[in-house]
Coordinates of C-alpha atoms in Angstrom, one line a residue:
Chain A
M1 CA -9.9 -2.4 3.9
I2 CA -7.3 -5.2 4.5
R3 CA -4.2 -4.6 6.5
K4 CA -1.9 -6.3 4.0
T5 CA 1.3 -6.0 6.0
F6 CA -0.2 -7.3 9.2
E7 CA -2.0 -10.1 7.5
S8 CA 1.2 -11.3 5.8
E9 CA 3.0 -11.1 9.2
I10 CA 0.3 -13.3 10.7
Q11 CA 0.6 -15.7 7.9
L12 CA 4.4 -15.9 8.6
V13 CA 3.7 -16.7 12.2
K14 CA 1.2 -19.4 11.3
D15 CA 3.8 -21.0 9.0
E16 CA 6.3 -21.0 11.8
V17 CA 3.8 -22.7 14.1
L18 CA 3.2 -25.4 11.6
L19 CA 7.0 -25.9 11.2
L20 CA 7.3 -26.1 15.0
G21 CA 4.4 -28.6 15.1
S22 CA 6.1 -30.8 12.5
M23 CA 9.4 -30.8 14.5
V24 CA 7.4 -32.0 17.5
E25 CA 5.5 -34.7 15.6
H26 CA 8.9 -35.9 14.3
A27 CA 10.3 -36.0 17.8
I28 CA 7.3 -37.9 19.2
I29 CA 7.4 -40.6 16.6
G30 CA 11.2 -40.7 16.5
S31 CA 11.6 -41.1 20.2
V32 CA 9.4 -44.2 20.3
E33 CA 11.0 -45.6 17.2
A34 CA 14.4 -45.2 18.8
L35 CA 13.2 -46.9 22.0
K36 CA 11.6 -49.7 20.0
K37 CA 14.9 -50.3 18.2
R38 CA 17.0 -49.5 21.3
D39 CA 18.9 -47.1 19.1
L40 CA 20.8 -44.9 21.6
K41 CA 22.4 -42.8 18.9
A42 CA 19.0 -41.8 17.6
S43 CA 17.8 -40.9 21.1
E44 CA 20.9 -38.7 21.6
K45 CA 20.2 -36.9 18.3
L46 CA 16.6 -36.3 19.4
I47 CA 17.7 -34.8 22.7
A48 CA 20.0 -32.4 20.7
E49 CA 17.1 -31.6 18.4
D50 CA 14.9 -30.6 21.3
K51 CA 17.1 -27.5 21.7
E52 CA 16.0 -26.5 18.2
I53 CA 12.4 -26.9 19.2
N54 CA 13.0 -24.6 22.2
K55 CA 14.8 -22.1 20.0
K56 CA 12.0 -22.1 17.5
R57 CA 9.4 -21.6 20.2
F58 CA 11.3 -18.5 21.6
A59 CA 11.7 -17.1 18.1
I60 CA 7.9 -17.4 17.5
E61 CA 7.2 -15.9 20.9
N62 CA 9.4 -13.0 20.0
Q63 CA 7.6 -12.5 16.7
L64 CA 4.3 -12.6 18.5
M65 CA 5.5 -10.0 21.0
I66 CA 6.6 -7.7 18.3
L67 CA 3.3 -8.0 16.5
I68 CA 1.3 -7.3 19.7
A69 CA 3.5 -4.3 20.4
T70 CA 3.6 -2.8 17.0
Q71 CA 0.3 -3.8 15.3
Q72 CA -2.1 -3.2 18.2
P73 CA -4.2 -6.3 17.5
M74 CA -7.8 -6.2 18.6
A75 CA -10.7 -8.7 18.8
H76 CA -10.0 -11.8 16.6
D77 CA -6.4 -10.7 15.9
L78 CA -5.8 -10.3 19.6
R79 CA -7.3 -13.7 20.4
L80 CA -5.2 -15.3 17.7
L81 CA -1.9 -13.8 18.8
A82 CA -2.5 -14.4 22.5
S83 CA -3.6 -18.0 21.9
T84 CA -0.7 -18.7 19.6
M85 CA 1.5 -17.8 22.4
E86 CA -0.2 -20.5 24.5
I87 CA -0.1 -23.0 21.6
I88 CA 3.6 -22.8 21.1
S89 CA 4.2 -23.3 24.7
E90 CA 2.1 -26.5 24.5
L91 CA 4.1 -27.6 21.5
E92 CA 7.4 -27.0 23.4
R93 CA 6.2 -29.1 26.3
M94 CA 5.2 -31.9 23.9
G95 CA 8.8 -31.7 22.6
D96 CA 9.9 -32.2 26.2
Y97 CA 7.9 -35.3 26.5
A98 CA 9.6 -36.7 23.4
K99 CA 12.9 -35.7 24.9
G100 CA 11.9 -37.5 28.1
I101 CA 11.3 -40.7 26.2
A102 CA 14.7 -40.4 24.5
N103 CA 16.2 -40.0 27.9
I104 CA 14.5 -43.1 29.2
N105 CA 16.0 -45.1 26.3
L106 CA 19.4 -43.8 27.2
R107 CA 18.9 -44.5 30.9
M108 CA 17.9 -48.1 30.1
G109 CA 21.3 -48.5 28.6
E110 CA 22.0 -52.2 27.7
E111 CA 18.9 -53.4 29.5
A112 CA 16.5 -55.2 27.2
L113 CA 12.9 -54.1 26.8
L114 CA 10.5 -55.8 29.2
K115 CA 8.3 -56.6 26.3
P116 CA 8.2 -55.9 22.6
L117 CA 6.5 -52.5 22.0
I118 CA 3.1 -52.7 20.3
D119 CA 0.7 -50.3 22.0
I120 CA 3.2 -47.7 22.8
P121 CA 4.0 -47.0 19.1
R122 CA 0.3 -46.9 18.6
M123 CA -0.1 -44.3 21.2
A124 CA 2.7 -42.2 19.7
Q125 CA 1.2 -42.5 16.2
K126 CA -2.2 -41.6 17.5
G127 CA -0.9 -38.6 19.4
A128 CA 1.1 -37.3 16.5
D129 CA -1.8 -37.8 14.2
M130 CA -4.1 -35.9 16.5
L131 CA -1.5 -33.1 16.8
H132 CA -1.2 -32.8 13.1
R133 CA -5.0 -32.5 12.6
A134 CA -5.3 -30.1 15.6
L135 CA -2.7 -27.8 14.0
T136 CA -4.5 -27.9 10.7
A137 CA -7.7 -27.0 12.5
F138 CA -5.9 -24.1 14.2
I139 CA -4.6 -22.8 10.9
N140 CA -8.1 -23.1 9.3
E141 CA -9.8 -22.0 12.5
D142 CA -12.1 -25.0 12.0
V143 CA -14.3 -25.2 15.1
E144 CA -16.0 -28.5 14.2
V145 CA -12.7 -30.3 13.7
A146 CA -11.2 -28.8 16.8
K147 CA -14.2 -30.1 18.8
S148 CA -14.0 -33.6 17.3
I149 CA -10.3 -34.3 18.0
P150 CA -10.3 -34.3 21.9
V151 CA -12.9 -37.0 21.8
E152 CA -10.2 -39.2 20.4
D153 CA -8.2 -38.7 23.5
D154 CA -10.3 -41.6 25.0
E155 CA -8.6 -44.0 22.6
V156 CA -5.2 -42.8 23.8
D157 CA -6.4 -43.2 27.4
A158 CA -7.7 -46.7 26.7
L159 CA -4.3 -47.7 25.3
Y160 CA -2.6 -46.2 28.4
N161 CA -4.9 -48.2 30.7
Q162 CA -4.2 -51.3 28.7
I163 CA -0.4 -50.8 28.9
Y164 CA -0.7 -49.9 32.6
R165 CA -2.5 -53.2 33.4
E166 CA -0.2 -55.2 31.3
L167 CA 2.9 -53.8 33.0
M168 CA 1.3 -54.4 36.4
M169 CA 0.9 -58.0 35.5
F170 CA 4.6 -58.3 34.8
V171 CA 5.4 -56.7 38.1
I172 CA 3.0 -58.9 40.1
Q173 CA 4.4 -62.0 38.4
D174 CA 8.0 -61.0 38.9
P175 CA 8.8 -58.0 41.2
K176 CA 12.3 -57.9 39.8
T177 CA 10.8 -56.4 36.6
I178 CA 9.6 -53.3 38.5
E179 CA 12.3 -51.0 37.1
R180 CA 11.9 -52.1 33.5
A181 CA 8.1 -51.9 33.8
N182 CA 8.5 -48.4 35.3
W183 CA 10.5 -47.2 32.3
L184 CA 7.8 -48.2 30.0
L185 CA 5.1 -46.8 32.2
W186 CA 6.8 -43.4 32.1
V187 CA 7.0 -43.6 28.3
A188 CA 3.3 -44.3 28.1
H189 CA 2.5 -41.6 30.6
N190 CA 4.4 -39.0 28.5
L191 CA 2.5 -40.1 25.4
E192 CA -0.8 -39.8 27.3
R193 CA 0.2 -36.2 28.2
V194 CA 0.9 -35.4 24.6
A195 CA -2.7 -36.2 23.7
D196 CA -4.0 -34.1 26.6
R197 CA -2.0 -31.1 25.3
V198 CA -3.5 -31.6 21.9
T199 CA -6.9 -31.0 23.6
N200 CA -5.5 -27.7 24.9
I201 CA -4.6 -26.7 21.4
C202 CA -8.1 -27.5 20.2
E203 CA -9.6 -25.4 23.0
R204 CA -7.5 -22.5 21.9
T205 CA -8.6 -22.9 18.3
I206 CA -12.2 -22.7 19.5
F207 CA -11.5 -19.6 21.5
I208 CA -9.8 -17.9 18.5
A209 CA -12.8 -18.6 16.3
T210 CA -15.6 -18.0 18.7
G211 CA -14.2 -16.0 21.6
E212 CA -15.6 -18.6 23.9
F213 CA -13.4 -20.1 26.6
G214 CA -14.2 -23.7 27.2
E215 CA -12.7 -26.8 28.6
I216 CA -13.3 -29.9 26.6
K217 CA -13.8 -33.0 28.8
S218 CA -10.5 -34.1 30.2
S219 CA -10.0 -37.8 30.0
D220 CA -7.6 -37.7 32.8
D221 CA -10.5 -37.6 35.2
E222 CA -11.9 -40.7 33.5
F223 CA -8.6 -42.5 33.9
W224 CA -8.3 -41.8 37.6
K225 CA -11.9 -42.6 38.2
G226 CA -11.2 -46.0 36.5
Q227 CA -8.2 -46.6 38.8
K228 CA -10.1 -45.9 42.0
S229 CA -13.0 -48.1 41.2
S230 CA -10.9 -51.1 40.2
Chain B
M1 CA 32.6 -2.6 3.4
E2 CA 30.9 0.6 4.5
K3 CA 27.2 0.4 4.4
N4 CA 25.3 2.8 2.1
Y5 CA 22.9 5.0 3.8
A6 CA 20.1 7.1 2.2
I7 CA 21.0 10.1 4.3
E8 CA 23.1 10.6 7.4
S9 CA 23.6 13.4 9.8
N10 CA 26.7 14.2 11.7
K11 CA 26.3 16.3 14.8
L12 CA 23.5 18.2 13.1
S13 CA 22.2 21.1 15.2
I14 CA 19.5 23.6 14.4
H15 CA 19.5 27.0 15.9
Y16 CA 17.0 29.9 15.9
G17 CA 19.2 32.9 16.7
H18 CA 20.9 32.0 20.0
F19 CA 18.5 29.3 20.8
T20 CA 19.4 25.7 19.9
A21 CA 16.2 23.8 19.0
V22 CA 17.9 20.5 18.0
R23 CA 21.3 19.5 19.2
D24 CA 23.9 17.1 17.8
V25 CA 21.8 14.6 15.9
S26 CA 23.9 11.9 14.4
I27 CA 21.7 9.3 12.7
K28 CA 22.1 7.1 9.6
I29 CA 19.0 6.4 7.7
E30 CA 18.7 3.1 5.8
P31 CA 17.6 3.3 2.2
Q32 CA 14.2 1.9 1.2
K33 CA 13.1 1.7 4.8
I34 CA 10.6 3.7 6.8
T35 CA 12.1 5.6 9.6
A36 CA 9.8 7.2 12.2
I37 CA 10.7 10.1 14.4
I38 CA 8.7 10.1 17.6
G39 CA 8.8 12.0 20.9
P40 CA 6.7 14.4 23.0
S41 CA 5.4 17.7 21.6
G42 CA 8.1 20.3 21.3
C43 CA 11.0 17.9 21.1
G44 CA 12.1 19.1 17.7
K45 CA 10.7 16.3 15.5
S46 CA 9.3 18.6 12.8
T47 CA 12.3 21.0 13.1
L48 CA 14.6 18.1 12.4
L49 CA 12.5 16.8 9.5
R50 CA 12.4 20.2 7.9
A51 CA 16.1 20.5 8.2
L52 CA 16.5 17.4 6.2
N53 CA 15.4 19.1 3.0
R54 CA 16.4 22.6 3.9
M55 CA 12.9 23.7 4.5
N56 CA 14.2 25.6 7.5
D57 CA 16.0 28.0 5.1
F58 CA 12.6 29.8 4.9
V59 CA 12.6 30.5 8.7
P60 CA 14.3 33.8 9.5
G61 CA 17.2 33.4 11.9
C62 CA 17.4 29.7 11.5
H63 CA 20.8 28.3 10.9
V64 CA 22.2 24.8 10.9
T65 CA 25.6 23.4 12.0
G66 CA 27.0 20.0 11.6
E67 CA 26.7 17.9 8.5
L68 CA 23.9 16.4 6.6
L69 CA 25.2 13.9 4.0
L70 CA 23.3 12.7 0.9
Q71 CA 25.5 10.3 -1.0
G72 CA 28.5 11.7 0.7
Q73 CA 27.6 15.3 -0.2
N74 CA 26.9 17.8 2.6
L75 CA 23.5 19.3 1.8
Y76 CA 24.5 22.4 3.8
G77 CA 27.7 22.8 1.8
R78 CA 28.4 26.1 0.1
D79 CA 27.7 25.1 -3.5
I80 CA 24.5 23.3 -2.8
D81 CA 21.3 24.6 -4.4
P82 CA 18.4 24.1 -1.9
V83 CA 15.9 23.8 -4.7
E84 CA 17.8 20.8 -6.0
V85 CA 17.9 19.4 -2.4
R86 CA 14.1 19.7 -2.3
R87 CA 13.7 17.9 -5.6
K88 CA 15.7 15.0 -4.3
I89 CA 14.0 15.0 -0.9
G90 CA 10.3 15.6 -1.2
M91 CA 8.0 16.5 1.6
V92 CA 4.4 15.6 2.4
F93 CA 2.7 17.8 5.0
Q94 CA 0.3 17.3 7.9
K95 CA -2.6 19.0 6.1
P96 CA -3.1 18.0 2.5
N97 CA -2.2 21.0 0.4
P98 CA -3.1 20.4 -3.2
F99 CA -2.8 23.3 -5.6
P100 CA -6.1 25.0 -6.6
K101 CA -5.9 23.3 -9.9
S102 CA -7.1 20.1 -11.6
I103 CA -6.0 16.7 -10.3
Y104 CA -4.0 16.3 -13.5
E105 CA -2.3 19.6 -13.1
N106 CA -1.4 19.0 -9.5
I107 CA 1.0 16.4 -10.7
A108 CA 2.0 17.8 -14.1
W109 CA 2.9 21.2 -12.8
G110 CA 5.8 20.3 -10.6
A111 CA 7.2 17.9 -13.1
R112 CA 7.0 20.5 -15.9
I113 CA 8.9 23.2 -13.9
N114 CA 11.4 20.5 -13.0
G115 CA 12.0 20.1 -16.7
F116 CA 10.2 16.8 -17.3
K117 CA 10.3 16.0 -21.0
G118 CA 8.6 12.7 -21.3
K119 CA 4.9 11.9 -21.9
M120 CA 3.0 13.8 -19.3
D121 CA -0.1 11.6 -19.4
D122 CA 2.0 8.5 -18.6
L123 CA 3.7 10.3 -15.7
V124 CA 0.4 11.4 -14.2
E125 CA -1.0 7.9 -14.5
Q126 CA 2.0 6.3 -13.1
S127 CA 2.3 8.7 -10.2
L128 CA -1.4 8.3 -9.3
R129 CA -1.1 4.5 -9.5
S130 CA 1.9 4.6 -7.2
A131 CA 0.0 6.6 -4.7
A132 CA -3.0 4.1 -4.9
L133 CA -5.3 6.8 -6.2
W134 CA -5.6 6.1 -9.9
D135 CA -8.7 4.0 -9.8
E136 CA -10.5 6.6 -7.8
V137 CA -9.7 9.5 -10.0
K138 CA -9.0 8.3 -13.5
D139 CA -12.4 9.4 -14.8
K140 CA -12.1 12.9 -13.4
L141 CA -8.6 14.0 -13.9
Q142 CA -9.7 17.5 -15.0
E143 CA -11.8 18.1 -11.9
S144 CA -10.5 20.3 -9.1
A145 CA -8.3 18.6 -6.6
Y146 CA -10.4 20.3 -3.9
A147 CA -13.3 18.0 -4.8
L148 CA -11.4 15.1 -3.4
S149 CA -11.8 13.8 0.2
G150 CA -9.0 14.6 2.7
G151 CA -7.5 11.1 2.4
Q152 CA -7.6 11.3 -1.4
Q153 CA -6.0 14.8 -1.3
Q154 CA -3.2 13.5 0.9
R155 CA -2.6 10.7 -1.6
L156 CA -2.6 13.3 -4.4
C157 CA 0.1 15.2 -2.5
I158 CA 2.1 12.0 -2.3
A159 CA 1.6 11.4 -6.0
R160 CA 2.8 14.9 -6.7
T161 CA 5.9 14.3 -4.6
I162 CA 6.6 11.0 -6.4
A163 CA 6.1 12.6 -9.8
I164 CA 9.4 14.5 -9.5
Q165 CA 11.1 11.2 -8.6
P166 CA 12.8 12.1 -5.3
E167 CA 15.1 9.8 -3.5
I168 CA 13.7 10.4 -0.1
I169 CA 10.2 11.3 1.0
L170 CA 9.7 13.2 4.2
M171 CA 6.3 13.0 5.8
D172 CA 5.2 15.4 8.6
E173 CA 2.3 13.9 10.4
P174 CA 0.8 12.8 7.1
A175 CA -2.3 11.1 8.6
S176 CA -3.1 13.2 11.6
A177 CA -5.9 15.0 9.8
L178 CA -7.4 11.8 8.4
D179 CA -9.9 9.3 9.6
P180 CA -8.7 5.8 10.7
I181 CA -9.5 4.1 7.3
S182 CA -7.7 6.8 5.3
T183 CA -4.8 6.6 7.8
L184 CA -4.5 2.9 7.3
R185 CA -4.6 3.4 3.6
I186 CA -1.7 5.9 3.8
E187 CA 0.2 3.4 6.0
E188 CA -0.3 0.6 3.5
L189 CA 0.7 3.0 0.7
M190 CA 4.0 3.7 2.6
Q191 CA 4.8 0.0 2.6
E192 CA 4.4 0.0 -1.2
L193 CA 6.4 3.2 -1.6
K194 CA 9.3 2.0 0.4
K195 CA 10.1 -0.5 -2.3
N196 CA 11.4 2.5 -4.3
Y197 CA 11.9 5.3 -1.9
T198 CA 13.3 6.0 1.5
I199 CA 10.7 7.4 3.8
I200 CA 11.1 9.4 7.0
I201 CA 8.0 10.2 8.9
V202 CA 7.3 12.4 11.9
T203 CA 4.4 11.3 14.0
H204 CA 3.0 12.0 17.4
N205 CA 1.0 8.8 17.0
M206 CA 3.2 6.3 18.6
Q207 CA 1.0 3.4 17.4
Q208 CA 1.4 4.6 13.9
A209 CA 5.2 4.6 14.2
A210 CA 5.0 1.1 15.7
R211 CA 2.7 -0.2 12.9
A212 CA 4.3 1.4 9.9
S213 CA 8.0 1.9 10.4
D214 CA 11.1 -0.2 10.2
F215 CA 13.3 2.1 12.3
T216 CA 12.4 4.6 15.0
A217 CA 14.3 7.6 16.3
M218 CA 13.2 8.7 19.8
M219 CA 13.6 12.4 20.5
M220 CA 13.5 14.3 23.7
I221 CA 14.5 17.7 25.0
D222 CA 17.5 18.2 27.3
D223 CA 17.6 20.5 30.3
Q224 CA 18.3 23.4 28.0
R225 CA 15.2 22.6 26.0
A226 CA 17.2 21.5 23.0
G227 CA 15.8 18.4 21.3
G228 CA 18.0 15.4 20.5
V229 CA 17.7 11.8 19.4
I230 CA 18.1 9.7 22.6
E231 CA 17.6 6.3 21.0
F232 CA 17.6 5.1 17.5
D233 CA 17.0 1.5 16.6
E234 CA 14.8 -1.0 14.8
T235 CA 11.2 -0.2 15.6
K236 CA 10.5 -3.7 16.9
K237 CA 13.3 -3.2 19.4
I238 CA 12.1 0.3 20.5
F239 CA 8.7 -1.1 21.2
T240 CA 9.6 -4.4 22.9
R241 CA 12.9 -3.7 24.6
P242 CA 14.1 -0.1 24.5
Q243 CA 17.5 0.6 26.0
D244 CA 16.8 4.0 27.4
K245 CA 14.6 4.4 30.4
R246 CA 13.1 7.6 28.9
T247 CA 12.1 5.7 25.7
E248 CA 10.6 3.0 27.9
D249 CA 8.6 5.6 29.8
Y250 CA 7.4 7.2 26.6
V251 CA 6.3 4.1 24.7
T252 CA 4.5 2.7 27.8
G253 CA 2.6 6.0 28.2
R254 CA 4.3 7.0 31.4
F255 CA 5.7 10.2 30.1
G256 CA 4.8 13.1 27.9

């Protein structure tokens, strides 16, 4: 026996999550693109669009609450709805990181970039790509893919480390660059957090499919370990 | 522009002699939606439902005040034929009550006495299909309806109601005598039926109201033991942010 009505409601929610995900992907890529081109108008637009992301998140949250209240989900259905609640909050936070990057571009005003952006767009691209695949894995409840994505976080961390060292070199050579270096470090940090949140989404997907809670290795630890030893 | 409602009541009260069982119910039922009536035992849910198709006429001493409007016509007006009201507003009861006849005759009989002139075989098939029963009974239409399971009997009763093409279907605890699978089947069937009919269901199963309905009317008795609708809203609102504290207490299981 299939609960047709409930199933189609769940499908609707999943579609909305994908839509929210694509808004966030667009915001991440767009925020770095605007920074790279020093396009302040584009950054202002992205900040305005973040409100739409927040609105969408609350709309999905409301949908989920109604489904939990009216459809009495159990077992897999319950894990799915409860985890989706978590996932949309991760997505909204990722949107905030993109907004943060847009804000940095505005704060920099007329100031030129300390260096041409090469690794930062790479980080953004990598993070958005991981996010895209993580959401596909969520929709398909594909445990294998969900397990494989967080491993790629190491690449993002490696890029972050590289950017960090590079910017430190600038600061050491000329302390007057500290502010401009700091802007870019914030940007990189935001992007590094994006990838971490993708890991959280993957953990939720595994939980939905298997019922097992588990934390996939956080590369944050690796990063800080690296800092202490150097 | 004024909205069209399937049926609306205006200060509808139901009295048994001097006792008022239901007081001043004013609700507007949306067409092609499922409206659930919920509330604790004895709050007048079934009494109200029965008043909607003048079933209470059969209860000695029962009289109704206020208005009940179907397409602008007061169903308690002087020139109204209650039999015609019941043709337009069908009822499915708590306990499946098929006639002691064949499956086929259960559907054909009501249609025949209502003057159906078309092809009876087609009507029987169409009604059984609409009630999601055709595939299970098509090879045994001449067998007794009593040979069917409880869930099937209830769907047969729904098919019988549909066969006379009512505008509104009233359901009084239609799944309370059924197992969970049959219950779910009835609920899914209701979702199909609402494409063509307006459904009003009384249920003491709050979860069922939550799952299956679009609108919910919450009933409760007042200090004179008369039932009334204390809150009427979209089901999703009733179960996530009810406005009345008593509704909140009821849906969260803190009352009744």
